[in-house]
PDB file of C-alpha atoms in Angstrom:
ATOM      1  CA  MET A   1       0.524 -21.180 -15.527  1.00  0.00           C
ATOM      2  CA  ALA A   2      -1.051 -18.659 -17.909  1.00  0.00           C
ATOM      3  CA  GLU A   3       0.113 -15.063 -17.955  1.00  0.00           C
ATOM      4  CA  ILE A   4      -2.422 -12.561 -16.684  1.00  0.00           C
ATOM      5  CA  GLU A   5      -2.511  -9.260 -18.445  1.00  0.00           C
ATOM      6  CA  ALA A   6      -3.359  -6.308 -16.227  1.00  0.00           C
ATOM      7  CA  ALA A   7      -4.178  -2.766 -17.143  1.00  0.00           C
ATOM      8  CA  PRO A   8      -1.314  -0.389 -16.442  1.00  0.00           C
ATOM      9  CA  PRO A   9      -1.617   1.579 -13.178  1.00  0.00           C
ATOM     10  CA  LYS A  10      -3.465   4.869 -13.453  1.00  0.00           C
ATOM     11  CA  SER A  11      -1.322   6.619 -10.906  1.00  0.00           C
ATOM     12  CA  GLU A  12       1.964   6.291  -9.043  1.00  0.00           C
ATOM     13  CA  SER A  13      -0.035   5.430  -5.920  1.00  0.00           C
ATOM     14  CA  GLU A  14      -1.767   2.607  -7.786  1.00  0.00           C
ATOM     15  CA  ARG A  15       1.609   1.363  -9.045  1.00  0.00           C
ATOM     16  CA  LEU A  16       2.975   1.326  -5.507  1.00  0.00           C
ATOM     17  CA  TYR A  17      -0.118  -0.503  -4.247  1.00  0.00           C
ATOM     18  CA  ALA A  18       0.338  -3.130  -6.948  1.00  0.00           C
ATOM     19  CA  ALA A  19       4.083  -3.463  -6.127  1.00  0.00           C
ATOM     20  CA  TRP A  20       3.224  -4.114  -2.477  1.00  0.00           C
ATOM     21  CA  ARG A  21       0.554  -6.706  -3.388  1.00  0.00           C
ATOM     22  CA  CYS A  22       3.001  -8.431  -5.752  1.00  0.00           C
ATOM     23  CA  ALA A  23       5.734  -8.548  -3.079  1.00  0.00           C
ATOM     24  CA  ALA A  24       3.282 -10.010  -0.567  1.00  0.00           C
ATOM     25  CA  ALA A  25       2.113 -12.564  -3.159  1.00  0.00           C
ATOM     26  CA  ARG A  26       5.714 -13.619  -3.931  1.00  0.00           C
ATOM     27  CA  TRP A  27       6.285 -14.229  -0.209  1.00  0.00           C
ATOM     28  CA  GLU A  28       3.072 -16.224   0.043  1.00  0.00           C
ATOM     29  CA  LEU A  29       4.043 -18.312  -3.019  1.00  0.00           C
ATOM     30  CA  ALA A  30       7.455 -19.009  -1.503  1.00  0.00           C
ATOM     31  CA  LEU A  31       5.830 -20.198   1.735  1.00  0.00           C
ATOM     32  CA  TYR A  32       3.519 -22.605  -0.089  1.00  0.00           C
ATOM     33  CA  ASP A  33       5.883 -23.779  -2.799  1.00  0.00           C
ATOM     34  CA  PRO A  34       5.592 -27.594  -2.998  1.00  0.00           C
ATOM     35  CA  SER A  35       9.333 -27.957  -2.418  1.00  0.00           C
ATOM     36  CA  ASN A  36       8.953 -26.028   0.836  1.00  0.00           C
ATOM     37  CA  LEU A  37       5.557 -27.269   2.027  1.00  0.00           C
ATOM     38  CA  GLY A  38       5.454 -27.856   5.741  1.00  0.00           C
ATOM     39  CA  GLU A  39       8.825 -26.194   6.288  1.00  0.00           C
ATOM     40  CA  ASP A  40       9.838 -22.679   7.244  1.00  0.00           C
ATOM     41  CA  LEU A  41      11.680 -20.587   4.699  1.00  0.00           C
ATOM     42  CA  GLU A  42      15.411 -20.373   5.177  1.00  0.00           C
ATOM     43  CA  ASP A  43      16.322 -17.284   7.228  1.00  0.00           C
ATOM     44  CA  GLU A  44      17.908 -15.560   4.263  1.00  0.00           C
ATOM     45  CA  ALA A  45      14.828 -16.052   2.049  1.00  0.00           C
ATOM     46  CA  GLU A  46      12.473 -15.072   4.844  1.00  0.00           C
ATOM     47  CA  THR A  47      14.425 -11.887   5.482  1.00  0.00           C
ATOM     48  CA  ARG A  48      14.549 -11.047   1.781  1.00  0.00           C
ATOM     49  CA  HIS A  49      10.746 -11.458   1.437  1.00  0.00           C
ATOM     50  CA  LEU A  50      10.113  -9.539   4.643  1.00  0.00           C
ATOM     51  CA  ASP A  51      12.334  -6.637   3.591  1.00  0.00           C
ATOM     52  CA  GLU A  52      10.806  -6.514   0.098  1.00  0.00           C
ATOM     53  CA  THR A  53       7.228  -6.632   1.326  1.00  0.00           C
ATOM     54  CA  HIS A  54       7.781  -4.174   4.178  1.00  0.00           C
ATOM     55  CA  GLY A  55       9.650  -1.750   1.924  1.00  0.00           C
ATOM     56  CA  ALA A  56       6.853  -1.840  -0.669  1.00  0.00           C
ATOM     57  CA  PHE A  57       4.193  -1.367   2.015  1.00  0.00           C
ATOM     58  CA  VAL A  58       5.912   1.647   3.533  1.00  0.00           C
ATOM     59  CA  ALA A  59       6.540   3.185   0.102  1.00  0.00           C
ATOM     60  CA  TYR A  60       2.852   2.842  -0.746  1.00  0.00           C
ATOM     61  CA  MET A  61       1.710   4.238   2.602  1.00  0.00           C
ATOM     62  CA  LEU A  62       4.049   7.253   2.470  1.00  0.00           C
ATOM     63  CA  HIS A  63       3.188   8.244  -1.082  1.00  0.00           C
ATOM     64  CA  PRO A  64       0.542  11.022  -1.084  1.00  0.00           C
ATOM     65  CA  ALA A  65      -3.021   9.907  -1.818  1.00  0.00           C
ATOM     66  CA  CYS A  66      -4.288  11.578  -4.999  1.00  0.00           C
ATOM     67  CA  ASP A  67      -7.975  11.532  -4.012  1.00  0.00           C
ATOM     68  CA  LEU A  68     -10.363  10.431  -1.263  1.00  0.00           C
ATOM     69  CA  MET A  69     -10.813   6.942  -2.740  1.00  0.00           C
ATOM     70  CA  GLU A  70      -7.065   6.372  -2.592  1.00  0.00           C
ATOM     71  CA  LEU A  71      -6.948   7.624   0.976  1.00  0.00           C
ATOM     72  CA  SER A  72      -9.788   5.316   1.834  1.00  0.00           C
ATOM     73  CA  ARG A  73      -7.918   2.328   0.324  1.00  0.00           C
ATOM     74  CA  LYS A  74      -4.735   3.246   2.204  1.00  0.00           C
ATOM     75  CA  LEU A  75      -6.605   3.456   5.520  1.00  0.00           C
ATOM     76  CA  ARG A  76      -8.320   0.105   4.849  1.00  0.00           C
ATOM     77  CA  VAL A  77      -5.008  -1.558   3.974  1.00  0.00           C
ATOM     78  CA  PHE A  78      -3.298  -0.062   7.029  1.00  0.00           C
ATOM     79  CA  HIS A  79      -6.100  -1.469   9.209  1.00  0.00           C
ATOM     80  CA  GLN A  80      -6.222  -4.878   7.524  1.00  0.00           C
ATOM     81  CA  GLU A  81      -2.473  -5.304   7.739  1.00  0.00           C
ATOM     82  CA  ASP A  82      -2.472  -4.100  11.355  1.00  0.00           C
ATOM     83  CA  GLY A  83      -0.021  -1.355  10.542  1.00  0.00           C
ATOM     84  CA  ARG A  84      -0.099  -0.107  14.111  1.00  0.00           C
ATOM     85  CA  GLY A  85       2.456  -2.739  15.008  1.00  0.00           C
ATOM     86  CA  LEU A  86       5.071  -1.506  12.547  1.00  0.00           C
ATOM     87  CA  THR A  87       8.044   0.534  13.693  1.00  0.00           C
ATOM     88  CA  ASP A  88       7.131   2.919  10.850  1.00  0.00           C
ATOM     89  CA  ALA A  89       3.540   3.348  12.112  1.00  0.00           C
ATOM     90  CA  PRO A  90       4.016   6.927  13.473  1.00  0.00           C
ATOM     91  CA  ARG A  91       5.533   8.064  10.148  1.00  0.00           C
ATOM     92  CA  ILE A  92       2.731   6.321   8.186  1.00  0.00           C
ATOM     93  CA  LEU A  93      -0.003   7.803  10.367  1.00  0.00           C
ATOM     94  CA  GLU A  94       1.533  11.247   9.980  1.00  0.00           C
ATOM     95  CA  ALA A  95       1.494  10.771   6.182  1.00  0.00           C
ATOM     96  CA  LEU A  96      -2.115   9.640   6.229  1.00  0.00           C
ATOM     97  CA  ALA A  97      -3.113  12.643   8.351  1.00  0.00           C
ATOM     98  CA  LYS A  98      -1.225  14.899   5.920  1.00  0.00           C
ATOM     99  CA  ASP A  99      -3.124  13.277   2.999  1.00  0.00           C
ATOM    100  CA  ALA A 100      -6.430  13.892   4.732  1.00  0.00           C
ATOM    101  CA  GLY A 101      -5.572  17.525   5.422  1.00  0.00           C
ATOM    102  CA  ALA A 102      -4.427  18.194   1.867  1.00  0.00           C
ATOM    103  CA  LEU A 103      -7.518  16.551   0.352  1.00  0.00           C
ATOM    104  CA  ALA A 104      -9.818  18.452   2.752  1.00  0.00           C
ATOM    105  CA  PHE A 105      -8.087  21.696   1.776  1.00  0.00           C
ATOM    106  CA  GLU A 106      -8.535  20.932  -1.931  1.00  0.00           C
ATOM    107  CA  ASP A 107     -12.218  20.170  -1.343  1.00  0.00           C
ATOM    108  CA  ALA A 108     -12.694  23.442   0.638  1.00  0.00           C
ATOM    109  CA  CYS A 109     -10.993  25.446  -2.152  1.00  0.00           C
ATOM    110  CA  ARG A 110     -13.176  23.754  -4.803  1.00  0.00           C
ATOM    111  CA  ASP A 111     -16.314  24.588  -2.764  1.00  0.00           C
ATOM    112  CA  ALA A 112     -15.219  28.223  -2.347  1.00  0.00           C
ATOM    113  CA  ARG A 113     -14.569  28.560  -6.121  1.00  0.00           C
ATOM    114  CA  MET A 114     -17.976  27.041  -6.906  1.00  0.00           C
ATOM    115  CA  LYS A 115     -19.677  29.482  -4.516  1.00  0.00           C
ATOM    116  CA  ALA A 116     -17.777  32.417  -5.963  1.00  0.00           C
ATOM    117  CA  ASN A 117     -18.683  31.391  -9.513  1.00  0.00           C
ATOM    118  CA  ALA A 118     -22.348  30.932  -8.543  1.00  0.00           C
ATOM    119  CA  ALA A 119     -22.514  34.456  -7.087  1.00  0.00           C
TER     120      ALA A 119
END
């Protein structure tokens, strides 16, 4: 299989998103490996993949969003992955609400500065 070169992440949040996607892909590859096809993963391997993917997902979700596009992606991922069912869901939702509040505050401050400079 050919190596794929990817651009380096632009932010820590993007790096964490990529780490979660890679962990999920490794789990998926393990499930569909030809030597395993049609069989469940051994409990130890399943637990290792689950822990790695879950840990990466939570790390990504708890890291502050740097802008509205990042917050939008985090909300979309949370919804697509049905994050409501996670034991960490309350902590994640609190972090997402904090992100929204911080970004709204930044936007309000920027608007106030623009109005002050225009006056």
